[in-house]
PDB file of C-alpha atoms and ligand atoms in Angstrom:
ATOM      1  CA  MET A   1       9.220  10.277 -13.720  1.00 33.00           C
ATOM      2  CA  LYS A   2       7.901  11.235 -10.311  1.00 35.00           C
ATOM      3  CA  ILE A   3       5.195  13.233 -12.036  1.00 33.00           C
ATOM      4  CA  GLU A   4       3.855  10.031 -13.516  1.00 37.00           C
ATOM      5  CA  ARG A   5       3.739   8.455 -10.080  1.00 34.00           C
ATOM      6  CA  ARG A   6       1.906  11.429  -8.636  1.00 34.00           C
ATOM      7  CA  GLN A   7      -0.575  11.400 -11.490  1.00 35.00           C
ATOM      8  CA  ILE A   8      -1.365   7.776 -10.797  1.00 33.00           C
ATOM      9  CA  LEU A   9      -1.616   8.445  -7.065  1.00 32.00           C
ATOM     10  CA  ARG A  10      -4.072  11.208  -7.759  1.00 33.00           C
ATOM     11  CA  LEU A  11      -6.093   8.970 -10.039  1.00 31.00           C
ATOM     12  CA  LEU A  12      -6.213   6.255  -7.431  1.00 33.00           C
ATOM     13  CA  SER A  13      -6.887   8.645  -4.596  1.00 31.00           C
ATOM     14  CA  PHE A  14      -9.734  10.685  -5.854  1.00 29.00           C
ATOM     15  CA  SER A  15     -11.467   9.060  -8.796  1.00 28.00           C
ATOM     16  CA  GLY A  16     -13.140   6.319  -6.858  1.00 28.00           C
ATOM     17  CA  ALA A  17     -12.717   4.286 -10.021  1.00 26.00           C
ATOM     18  CA  ALA A  18      -9.765   2.456  -8.632  1.00 27.00           C
ATOM     19  CA  SER A  19      -8.907   1.547  -5.134  1.00 28.00           C
ATOM     20  CA  LEU A  20      -6.834  -0.678  -2.976  1.00 32.00           C
ATOM     21  CA  LEU A  21      -6.938  -2.260   0.401  1.00 33.00           C
ATOM     22  CA  GLY A  22      -4.664  -2.672   3.349  1.00 35.00           C
ATOM     23  CA  PHE A  23      -3.835  -5.928   4.975  1.00 37.00           C
ATOM     24  CA  ARG A  24      -2.257  -5.493   8.343  1.00 44.00           C
ATOM     25  CA  ALA A  25      -2.869  -4.001  11.738  1.00 45.00           C
ATOM     26  CA  TYR A  26       0.275  -3.132  13.599  1.00 43.00           C
ATOM     27  CA  GLN A  27       0.652  -4.810  16.957  1.00 46.00           C
ATOM     28  CA  SER A  28       4.179  -4.608  18.281  1.00 49.00           C
ATOM     29  CA  GLN A  29       7.533  -3.829  16.751  1.00 51.00           C
ATOM     30  CA  ALA A  30       8.660  -7.442  16.643  1.00 57.00           C
ATOM     31  CA  GLN A  31       5.424  -8.507  15.003  1.00 72.00           C
ATOM     32  CA  CYS A  32       5.042  -5.762  12.461  1.00 87.00           C
ATOM     33  CA  LEU A  33       8.394  -5.912  10.672  1.00 94.00           C
ATOM     34  CA  THR A  34       8.053  -7.260   7.149  1.00 96.00           C
ATOM     35  CA  THR A  35       9.867 -10.558   6.772  1.00 96.00           C
ATOM     36  CA  THR A  36      12.457 -11.235   4.094  1.00 97.00           C
ATOM     37  CA  ASP A  37      12.271 -13.587   1.135  1.00 97.00           C
ATOM     38  CA  ILE A  38      14.781 -14.786  -1.435  1.00 97.00           C
ATOM     39  CA  LEU A  39      16.104 -12.388  -4.059  1.00 97.00           C
ATOM     40  CA  GLY A  40      15.731 -14.922  -6.865  1.00 95.00           C
ATOM     41  CA  PRO A  41      17.791 -14.945 -10.068  1.00 95.00           C
ATOM     42  CA  PHE A  42      15.942 -12.252 -12.027  1.00 96.00           C
ATOM     43  CA  TYR A  43      16.782  -9.032 -10.182  1.00 97.00           C
ATOM     44  CA  LEU A  44      18.402  -6.366 -12.339  1.00 97.00           C
ATOM     45  CA  PRO A  45      19.835  -3.218 -10.765  1.00 95.00           C
ATOM     46  CA  GLY A  46      19.023   0.114 -12.327  1.00 95.00           C
ATOM     47  CA  ALA A  47      15.354  -0.469 -13.123  1.00 96.00           C
ATOM     48  CA  PRO A  48      13.641   2.615 -14.565  1.00 96.00           C
ATOM     49  CA  GLU A  49      11.915   5.029 -12.212  1.00 96.00           C
ATOM     50  CA  MET A  50       8.359   4.434 -13.316  1.00 95.00           C
ATOM     51  CA  ALA A  51       5.035   3.366 -11.831  1.00 96.00           C
ATOM     52  CA  GLN A  52       3.690   1.631 -14.954  1.00 97.00           C
ATOM     53  CA  LEU A  53       5.526  -1.681 -14.963  1.00 97.00           C
ATOM     54  CA  ALA A  54       3.755  -3.547 -17.762  1.00 97.00           C
ATOM     55  CA  PRO A  55       4.222  -2.264 -21.323  1.00 96.00           C
ATOM     56  CA  ALA A  56       1.197  -0.762 -23.054  1.00 94.00           C
ATOM     57  CA  GLY A  57      -1.147  -3.430 -24.357  1.00 94.00           C
ATOM     58  CA  ALA A  58       0.534  -6.218 -22.422  1.00 96.00           C
ATOM     59  CA  PRO A  59      -1.638  -9.330 -21.979  1.00 97.00           C
ATOM     60  CA  GLY A  60      -2.880 -10.047 -18.492  1.00 97.00           C
ATOM     61  CA  THR A  61      -5.252  -8.745 -15.833  1.00 97.00           C
ATOM     62  CA  PRO A  62      -4.609  -5.103 -14.902  1.00 96.00           C
ATOM     63  CA  LEU A  63      -3.483  -4.803 -11.299  1.00 96.00           C
ATOM     64  CA  PHE A  64      -3.052  -1.749  -9.092  1.00 94.00           C
ATOM     65  CA  ILE A  65      -0.901  -2.000  -5.985  1.00 94.00           C
ATOM     66  CA  THR A  66      -0.424   0.586  -3.308  1.00 90.00           C
ATOM     67  CA  GLY A  67       0.959   0.499   0.191  1.00 91.00           C
ATOM     68  CA  THR A  68       2.635   2.497   2.899  1.00 92.00           C
ATOM     69  CA  VAL A  69       6.203   2.028   4.061  1.00 94.00           C
ATOM     70  CA  TYR A  70       6.365   2.329   7.849  1.00 92.00           C
ATOM     71  CA  ALA A  71       9.203   2.597  10.381  1.00 93.00           C
ATOM     72  CA  ASN A  72       9.766   0.012  13.111  1.00 92.00           C
ATOM     73  CA  ASP A  73       7.312   1.683  15.502  1.00 88.00           C
ATOM     74  CA  CYS A  74       4.713   0.199  13.122  1.00 87.00           C
ATOM     75  CA  GLN A  75       2.976   3.547  12.601  1.00 84.00           C
ATOM     76  CA  SER A  76       5.311   6.270  11.337  1.00 88.00           C
ATOM     77  CA  PRO A  77       5.262   6.513   7.544  1.00 90.00           C
ATOM     78  CA  ILE A  78       8.617   6.799   5.784  1.00 93.00           C
ATOM     79  CA  PRO A  79       8.724   9.400   3.009  1.00 92.00           C
ATOM     80  CA  ASN A  80      11.052   8.946   0.047  1.00 94.00           C
ATOM     81  CA  ALA A  81      11.696   5.237   0.575  1.00 97.00           C
ATOM     82  CA  LYS A  82      12.809   3.476  -2.610  1.00 98.00           C
ATOM     83  CA  VAL A  83      10.530   0.620  -3.680  1.00 98.00           C
ATOM     84  CA  ASP A  84      12.102  -1.519  -6.423  1.00 98.00           C
ATOM     85  CA  VAL A  85       9.646  -4.066  -7.869  1.00 98.00           C
ATOM     86  CA  TRP A  86      10.033  -6.786 -10.497  1.00 98.00           C
ATOM     87  CA  HIS A  87       7.817  -9.668 -11.543  1.00 98.00           C
ATOM     88  CA  ALA A  88       7.034 -12.198 -14.249  1.00 98.00           C
ATOM     89  CA  ASN A  89       4.847 -11.369 -17.244  1.00 98.00           C
ATOM     90  CA  ASP A  90       1.472 -12.992 -17.877  1.00 98.00           C
ATOM     91  CA  GLY A  91       3.165 -16.074 -19.319  1.00 98.00           C
ATOM     92  CA  GLY A  92       5.454 -16.476 -16.316  1.00 98.00           C
ATOM     93  CA  GLY A  93       8.603 -15.136 -17.972  1.00 97.00           C
ATOM     94  CA  TYR A  94      10.931 -12.396 -16.769  1.00 98.00           C
ATOM     95  CA  GLU A  95      11.894  -9.670 -19.228  1.00 97.00           C
ATOM     96  CA  ASP A  96      14.933  -7.430 -19.002  1.00 96.00           C
ATOM     97  CA  ASP A  97      13.137  -4.303 -20.188  1.00 96.00           C
ATOM     98  CA  HIS A  98       9.631  -4.641 -18.768  1.00 97.00           C
ATOM     99  CA  TYR A  99       7.768  -5.609 -15.601  1.00 98.00           C
ATOM    100  CA  ARG A 100      10.284  -3.831 -13.394  1.00 97.00           C
ATOM    101  CA  GLY A 101      10.398  -0.349 -11.962  1.00 97.00           C
ATOM    102  CA  VAL A 102      11.351   1.878  -9.059  1.00 98.00           C
ATOM    103  CA  VAL A 103       8.871   4.115  -7.237  1.00 97.00           C
ATOM    104  CA  TYR A 104       9.396   6.321  -4.180  1.00 97.00           C
ATOM    105  CA  THR A 105       7.062   6.868  -1.264  1.00 95.00           C
ATOM    106  CA  GLY A 106       5.432  10.256  -0.890  1.00 90.00           C
ATOM    107  CA  ASP A 107       5.222  12.429   2.208  1.00 82.00           C
ATOM    108  CA  ASN A 108       2.663  10.071   3.731  1.00 85.00           C
ATOM    109  CA  GLY A 109       4.843   7.017   3.107  1.00 91.00           C
ATOM    110  CA  GLN A 110       2.554   5.796   0.349  1.00 91.00           C
ATOM    111  CA  TYR A 111       3.648   4.297  -2.954  1.00 95.00           C
ATOM    112  CA  THR A 112       1.727   2.904  -5.872  1.00 94.00           C
ATOM    113  CA  PHE A 113       2.301   1.177  -9.178  1.00 96.00           C
ATOM    114  CA  GLN A 114       0.200  -0.452 -11.856  1.00 97.00           C
ATOM    115  CA  THR A 115       0.954  -3.513 -13.914  1.00 98.00           C
ATOM    116  CA  ILE A 116      -0.644  -6.889 -14.693  1.00 98.00           C
ATOM    117  CA  LEU A 117      -1.152  -9.896 -12.451  1.00 98.00           C
ATOM    118  CA  PRO A 118       2.173 -11.774 -12.482  1.00 98.00           C
ATOM    119  CA  GLY A 119       2.137 -15.159 -14.203  1.00 98.00           C
ATOM    120  CA  LYS A 120       3.287 -18.435 -12.711  1.00 98.00           C
ATOM    121  CA  TYR A 121       6.493 -20.198 -13.697  1.00 97.00           C
ATOM    122  CA  LEU A 122       7.914 -23.603 -13.015  1.00 96.00           C
ATOM    123  CA  ASN A 123      10.434 -24.153 -10.254  1.00 94.00           C
ATOM    124  CA  GLY A 124      11.391 -27.763 -10.801  1.00 92.00           C
ATOM    125  CA  ALA A 125       8.155 -29.713 -10.969  1.00 94.00           C
ATOM    126  CA  GLN A 126       6.098 -27.081  -9.102  1.00 95.00           C
ATOM    127  CA  PHE A 127       4.768 -23.748 -10.228  1.00 97.00           C
ATOM    128  CA  ARG A 128       5.836 -20.853  -8.075  1.00 98.00           C
ATOM    129  CA  PRO A 129       2.776 -18.896  -6.894  1.00 98.00           C
ATOM    130  CA  ARG A 130       2.166 -15.512  -8.498  1.00 98.00           C
ATOM    131  CA  HIS A 131       4.370 -12.959  -6.765  1.00 98.00           C
ATOM    132  CA  PHE A 132       6.058  -9.591  -6.783  1.00 98.00           C
ATOM    133  CA  HIS A 133       9.699  -9.230  -5.836  1.00 98.00           C
ATOM    134  CA  TYR A 134      10.457  -6.151  -3.715  1.00 98.00           C
ATOM    135  CA  LYS A 135      13.601  -4.384  -2.612  1.00 98.00           C
ATOM    136  CA  VAL A 136      12.627  -1.567  -0.258  1.00 98.00           C
ATOM    137  CA  SER A 137      15.339   0.752   0.950  1.00 97.00           C
ATOM    138  CA  VAL A 138      16.191   3.918   2.795  1.00 96.00           C
ATOM    139  CA  THR A 139      19.685   5.076   3.617  1.00 90.00           C
ATOM    140  CA  GLY A 140      21.494   2.251   5.354  1.00 90.00           C
ATOM    141  CA  THR A 141      18.647  -0.270   5.278  1.00 95.00           C
ATOM    142  CA  GLU A 142      17.404  -2.569   2.545  1.00 97.00           C
ATOM    143  CA  LEU A 143      14.712  -5.223   2.682  1.00 98.00           C
ATOM    144  CA  THR A 144      14.403  -7.943   0.024  1.00 98.00           C
ATOM    145  CA  THR A 145      11.072  -9.712   0.042  1.00 98.00           C
ATOM    146  CA  GLN A 146       8.174 -11.057  -2.024  1.00 98.00           C
ATOM    147  CA  ILE A 147       4.420 -10.414  -1.989  1.00 98.00           C
ATOM    148  CA  TYR A 148       1.924 -13.213  -2.712  1.00 97.00           C
ATOM    149  CA  PHE A 149      -1.847 -13.313  -3.233  1.00 96.00           C
ATOM    150  CA  GLU A 150      -4.607 -14.907  -1.209  1.00 93.00           C
ATOM    151  CA  GLY A 151      -6.183 -18.002  -2.683  1.00 94.00           C
ATOM    152  CA  ASP A 152      -3.199 -18.942  -4.838  1.00 97.00           C
ATOM    153  CA  THR A 153      -3.290 -22.738  -4.985  1.00 97.00           C
ATOM    154  CA  SER A 154       0.463 -22.907  -5.630  1.00 97.00           C
ATOM    155  CA  ILE A 155       1.348 -21.452  -2.207  1.00 97.00           C
ATOM    156  CA  PRO A 156       1.188 -24.653  -0.099  1.00 96.00           C
ATOM    157  CA  ALA A 157       3.729 -26.501  -2.283  1.00 96.00           C
ATOM    158  CA  ASP A 158       6.092 -23.542  -2.629  1.00 97.00           C
ATOM    159  CA  PRO A 159       9.040 -23.773  -0.223  1.00 95.00           C
ATOM    160  CA  TRP A 160       9.187 -19.991   0.245  1.00 97.00           C
ATOM    161  CA  ALA A 161       5.558 -18.879   0.117  1.00 97.00           C
ATOM    162  CA  SER A 162       4.437 -21.642   2.480  1.00 96.00           C
ATOM    163  CA  SER A 163       6.734 -20.476   5.292  1.00 94.00           C
ATOM    164  CA  PRO A 164       4.783 -19.388   8.403  1.00 91.00           C
ATOM    165  CA  ASP A 165       6.433 -15.971   8.418  1.00 92.00           C
ATOM    166  CA  VAL A 166       4.986 -15.189   4.988  1.00 93.00           C
ATOM    167  CA  VAL A 167       1.394 -14.931   6.226  1.00 88.00           C
ATOM    168  CA  GLU A 168       1.401 -11.126   6.410  1.00 87.00           C
ATOM    169  CA  ARG A 169       2.796 -10.954   2.871  1.00 94.00           C
ATOM    170  CA  ILE A 170      -0.073 -12.870   1.278  1.00 93.00           C
ATOM    171  CA  ILE A 171      -2.445 -10.079   0.334  1.00 90.00           C
ATOM    172  CA  PRO A 172      -6.079 -10.153  -0.791  1.00 87.00           C
ATOM    173  CA  LEU A 173      -6.984  -8.745  -4.186  1.00 89.00           C
ATOM    174  CA  SER A 174     -10.289  -7.060  -4.970  1.00 84.00           C
ATOM    175  CA  GLU A 175     -11.843  -6.646  -8.396  1.00 84.00           C
ATOM    176  CA  ASP A 176     -13.517  -3.435  -9.505  1.00 82.00           C
ATOM    177  CA  ALA A 177     -16.336  -2.960 -11.995  1.00 82.00           C
ATOM    178  CA  GLN A 178     -13.842  -2.786 -14.873  1.00 86.00           C
ATOM    179  CA  ASN A 179     -12.310  -6.145 -13.854  1.00 90.00           C
ATOM    180  CA  ASN A 180      -9.116  -4.503 -12.642  1.00 91.00           C
ATOM    181  CA  LEU A 181      -7.539  -6.009  -9.554  1.00 92.00           C
ATOM    182  CA  HIS A 182      -6.426  -3.978  -6.549  1.00 89.00           C
ATOM    183  CA  GLY A 183      -4.255  -4.812  -3.584  1.00 88.00           C
ATOM    184  CA  VAL A 184      -2.305  -3.152  -0.807  1.00 86.00           C
ATOM    185  CA  ALA A 185       1.139  -4.204   0.340  1.00 92.00           C
ATOM    186  CA  ASP A 186       2.277  -2.258   3.403  1.00 92.00           C
ATOM    187  CA  ILE A 187       5.948  -2.637   4.269  1.00 95.00           C
ATOM    188  CA  TYR A 188       7.436  -2.298   7.764  1.00 94.00           C
ATOM    189  CA  LEU A 189      11.169  -1.560   7.716  1.00 96.00           C
ATOM    190  CA  ASP A 190      13.518  -1.955  10.664  1.00 95.00           C
ATOM    191  CA  VAL A 191      14.413   1.719  10.800  1.00 94.00           C
ATOM    192  CA  GLU A 192      13.720   4.200  13.564  1.00 91.00           C
ATOM    193  CA  PRO A 193      11.042   6.823  13.054  1.00 88.00           C
ATOM    194  CA  VAL A 194      12.238  10.396  13.121  1.00 71.00           C
ATOM    195  CA  ILE A 195       9.618  12.743  14.502  1.00 59.00           C
ATOM    196  CA  ASN A 196       9.650  16.438  13.671  1.00 48.00           C
ATOM    197  CA  SER A 197      13.248  16.498  12.512  1.00 42.00           C
ATOM    198  CA  GLN A 198      14.255  18.258   9.373  1.00 44.00           C
ATOM    199  CA  GLY A 199      15.808  16.454   6.474  1.00 42.00           C
ATOM    200  CA  GLY A 200      15.924  13.015   8.043  1.00 43.00           C
ATOM    201  CA  GLN A 201      15.294  10.076   5.771  1.00 45.00           C
ATOM    202  CA  ASN A 202      11.950   9.482   7.408  1.00 48.00           C
ATOM    203  CA  ALA A 203      11.282  12.868   8.936  1.00 46.00           C
ATOM    204  CA  GLU A 204       7.743  13.797   9.873  1.00 54.00           C
ATOM    205  CA  PRO A 205       5.931  14.706   6.673  1.00 57.00           C
ATOM    206  CA  GLY A 206       5.894  18.421   6.047  1.00 75.00           C
ATOM    207  CA  GLN A 207       2.435  18.260   4.533  1.00 82.00           C
ATOM    208  CA  ALA A 208      -0.906  17.430   6.074  1.00 88.00           C
ATOM    209  CA  ALA A 209      -1.258  13.667   5.751  1.00 88.00           C
ATOM    210  CA  ILE A 210      -3.035  10.589   7.023  1.00 90.00           C
ATOM    211  CA  ARG A 211      -0.396   8.741   9.069  1.00 87.00           C
ATOM    212  CA  TYR A 212      -2.256   5.485   9.414  1.00 86.00           C
ATOM    213  CA  ILE A 213      -5.586   3.681   9.587  1.00 87.00           C
ATOM    214  CA  SER A 214      -5.532   0.836  12.094  1.00 83.00           C
ATOM    215  CA  PRO A 215      -6.406  -1.960  12.204  1.00 81.00           C
ATOM    216  CA  ASN A 216      -6.519  -2.572   8.503  1.00 74.00           C
ATOM    217  CA  PRO A 217      -8.544  -4.683   7.735  1.00 74.00           C
ATOM    218  CA  MET A 218     -11.026  -3.227  10.199  1.00 82.00           C
ATOM    219  CA  ALA A 219     -13.959  -5.008  11.794  1.00 79.00           C
ATOM    220  CA  GLY A 220     -16.169  -2.937  14.108  1.00 83.00           C
ATOM    221  CA  GLN A 221     -14.007   0.109  14.700  1.00 87.00           C
ATOM    222  CA  GLY A 222     -10.528   1.454  14.342  1.00 89.00           C
ATOM    223  CA  ARG A 223      -8.353   4.528  14.605  1.00 90.00           C
ATOM    224  CA  VAL A 224      -7.173   7.167  12.184  1.00 92.00           C
ATOM    225  CA  GLN A 225      -4.140   9.321  12.869  1.00 91.00           C
ATOM    226  CA  VAL A 226      -3.281  12.448  10.886  1.00 92.00           C
ATOM    227  CA  PHE A 227      -0.428  14.937  10.909  1.00 90.00           C
ATOM    228  CA  LEU A 228      -1.027  18.659  10.501  1.00 92.00           C
ATOM    229  CA  PRO A 229       1.998  20.947   9.997  1.00 91.00           C
ATOM    230  CA  LYS A 230      -0.087  23.983  10.972  1.00 93.00           C
ATOM    231  CA  ALA A 231      -3.513  24.845  12.320  1.00 94.00           C
ATOM    232  CA  THR A 232      -5.943  23.484   9.772  1.00 93.00           C
ATOM    233  CA  THR A 233      -9.654  23.209   9.110  1.00 95.00           C
ATOM    234  CA  LEU A 234      -9.905  19.465   8.666  1.00 95.00           C
ATOM    235  CA  SER A 235     -12.451  17.101   7.181  1.00 94.00           C
ATOM    236  CA  LEU A 236     -12.264  13.315   6.908  1.00 94.00           C
ATOM    237  CA  GLN A 237     -14.604  11.553   4.508  1.00 93.00           C
ATOM    238  CA  ILE A 238     -15.099   7.861   3.824  1.00 92.00           C
ATOM    239  CA  TYR A 239     -16.042   6.841   0.289  1.00 89.00           C
ATOM    240  CA  SER A 240     -16.993   3.485  -1.135  1.00 82.00           C
ATOM    241  CA  LEU A 241     -15.072   1.995  -4.032  1.00 70.00           C
ATOM    242  CA  GLN A 242     -17.899   3.239  -6.261  1.00 71.00           C
ATOM    243  CA  GLY A 243     -17.298   6.812  -5.113  1.00 80.00           C
ATOM    244  CA  THR A 244     -20.300   7.154  -2.784  1.00 86.00           C
ATOM    245  CA  LEU A 245     -19.774   9.221   0.358  1.00 91.00           C
ATOM    246  CA  VAL A 246     -20.691   6.881   3.202  1.00 90.00           C
ATOM    247  CA  ALA A 247     -19.411   8.556   6.379  1.00 90.00           C
ATOM    248  CA  VAL A 248     -17.811  11.775   7.645  1.00 91.00           C
ATOM    249  CA  PRO A 249     -15.610  11.133  10.703  1.00 89.00           C
ATOM    250  CA  ALA A 250     -14.508  14.781  10.902  1.00 90.00           C
ATOM    251  CA  ASN A 251     -16.266  17.731   9.354  1.00 91.00           C
ATOM    252  CA  GLY A 252     -14.647  21.090   8.958  1.00 89.00           C
ATOM    253  CA  LYS A 253     -13.434  21.835  12.471  1.00 91.00           C
ATOM    254  CA  ASN A 254     -10.191  23.649  13.180  1.00 94.00           C
ATOM    255  CA  PHE A 255      -7.332  21.704  14.723  1.00 94.00           C
ATOM    256  CA  PRO A 256      -3.927  22.929  15.923  1.00 94.00           C
ATOM    257  CA  ALA A 257      -0.672  21.739  14.382  1.00 93.00           C
ATOM    258  CA  GLY A 258       0.431  18.280  15.446  1.00 91.00           C
ATOM    259  CA  ILE A 259      -0.717  14.684  15.434  1.00 91.00           C
ATOM    260  CA  HIS A 260      -4.411  13.984  15.963  1.00 92.00           C
ATOM    261  CA  GLU A 261      -6.250  10.728  16.300  1.00 91.00           C
ATOM    262  CA  TRP A 262      -9.877   9.683  15.871  1.00 88.00           C
ATOM    263  CA  GLU A 263     -11.802   6.552  16.569  1.00 89.00           C
ATOM    264  CA  ILE A 264     -13.800   5.578  13.521  1.00 87.00           C
ATOM    265  CA  ARG A 265     -16.531   2.999  13.246  1.00 86.00           C
ATOM    266  CA  ALA A 266     -17.178   0.761  10.276  1.00 85.00           C
ATOM    267  CA  GLU A 267     -20.633   2.311   9.952  1.00 85.00           C
ATOM    268  CA  ASN A 268     -22.326   4.594   7.482  1.00 84.00           C
ATOM    269  CA  ARG A 269     -23.952   7.911   8.336  1.00 81.00           C
ATOM    270  CA  HIS A 270     -27.113   6.110   9.419  1.00 84.00           C
ATOM    271  CA  GLY A 271     -25.325   3.884  11.893  1.00 84.00           C
ATOM    272  CA  LEU A 272     -25.536   0.801   9.684  1.00 87.00           C
ATOM    273  CA  GLN A 273     -22.587  -1.572   9.460  1.00 87.00           C
ATOM    274  CA  LEU A 274     -20.536  -1.038   6.306  1.00 86.00           C
ATOM    275  CA  GLN A 275     -20.567  -3.874   3.834  1.00 82.00           C
ATOM    276  CA  PRO A 276     -17.281  -5.798   3.669  1.00 79.00           C
ATOM    277  CA  GLY A 277     -14.973  -4.355   1.033  1.00 75.00           C
ATOM    278  CA  ILE A 278     -12.663  -1.515   0.131  1.00 76.00           C
ATOM    279  CA  TYR A 279     -13.208   2.038   1.360  1.00 84.00           C
ATOM    280  CA  ILE A 280     -11.270   5.239   0.796  1.00 87.00           C
ATOM    281  CA  LEU A 281     -10.545   7.675   3.621  1.00 91.00           C
ATOM    282  CA  ARG A 282     -10.132  11.109   2.100  1.00 93.00           C
ATOM    283  CA  MET A 283      -8.601  14.008   3.995  1.00 94.00           C
ATOM    284  CA  LEU A 284      -9.338  17.660   3.233  1.00 95.00           C
ATOM    285  CA  ALA A 285      -7.264  20.481   4.721  1.00 93.00           C
ATOM    286  CA  ASP A 286      -8.753  23.967   4.472  1.00 92.00           C
ATOM    287  CA  GLY A 287     -11.201  22.589   1.914  1.00 91.00           C
ATOM    288  CA  GLN A 288      -8.607  21.043  -0.381  1.00 90.00           C
ATOM    289  CA  PRO A 289      -8.076  17.275  -0.799  1.00 89.00           C
ATOM    290  CA  VAL A 290      -4.583  16.551   0.474  1.00 90.00           C
ATOM    291  CA  ASP A 291      -4.436  12.827   1.124  1.00 89.00           C
ATOM    292  CA  ALA A 292      -6.314   9.550   0.807  1.00 89.00           C
ATOM    293  CA  LYS A 293      -5.714   6.043   2.053  1.00 86.00           C
ATOM    294  CA  ARG A 294      -7.608   2.829   1.506  1.00 82.00           C
ATOM    295  CA  PHE A 295      -8.778   0.412   4.104  1.00 82.00           C
ATOM    296  CA  LEU A 296     -10.643  -2.840   4.132  1.00 79.00           C
ATOM    297  CA  VAL A 297     -13.760  -3.545   6.148  1.00 81.00           C
ATOM    298  CA  GLY A 298     -13.645  -7.241   6.894  1.00 72.00           C
ATOM    299  CA  ARG A 299     -16.449  -9.693   7.430  1.00 66.00           C
TER     300      ARG A 299
HETATM  301 FE1  FE2 B   1      10.165 -14.644  -9.124  1.00 72.42          FE
END
């Protein structure tokens, strides 16, 4: 089933037809950790390992979610973290056999799944806001939480979603030309990063990868950090959601093995401010695309 996840990752990464956005800049350890939320009554253990949560032809608005699972230093991605997701169908009902799945993060800590926008359901007299339930785990650590969506009018009256510590878990959604929705839900687990160890649960990725883009959303400028396992000819390219190349922060120079960081500006190649929206940072190592992450340029 991991092949399916990789196929979707590749589709999202390089087609330009679908994209997602990030929602948080790390600040300090205490601030970055993702807060918990209630488990709710509809969790079922043993969900299938699959990245397509909604059954084929299911009613509802198609929705693509991606994110990166980070360690408690707020910047080290965690490979092979288990992300268990479940949510209501378009009508607000939970189903035993659909709308649930397990995906694992890749070497760059990134995960993705596709489904439909969760429906609302009544909790007493109030509708719960649309939400995803998450259980995110690595060996010895498990986080149970929920992800909500900006602009949901049911949030203020919901006893859980209206909590002040939920703010970082209310994510914006963007619509593409095909009316699909896209969002990013980064998760910060309270586990230590393990740098350059071998076989650790969150060991430094063995493949060239973008470690993070920060802040995300970005206003005027930000930073990109990459990991190279060996000396590499590296290029970094920024594409719009429509697939147009808009900027080239790094262009074919050779870099030694290790962690490298660049300042990037939210500007195109002509020095003009990028329009607010979703952009894709694509990384090429020795001429081959090896990684891509999305970021949001804010207003
Ligand atoms: Fe729920």
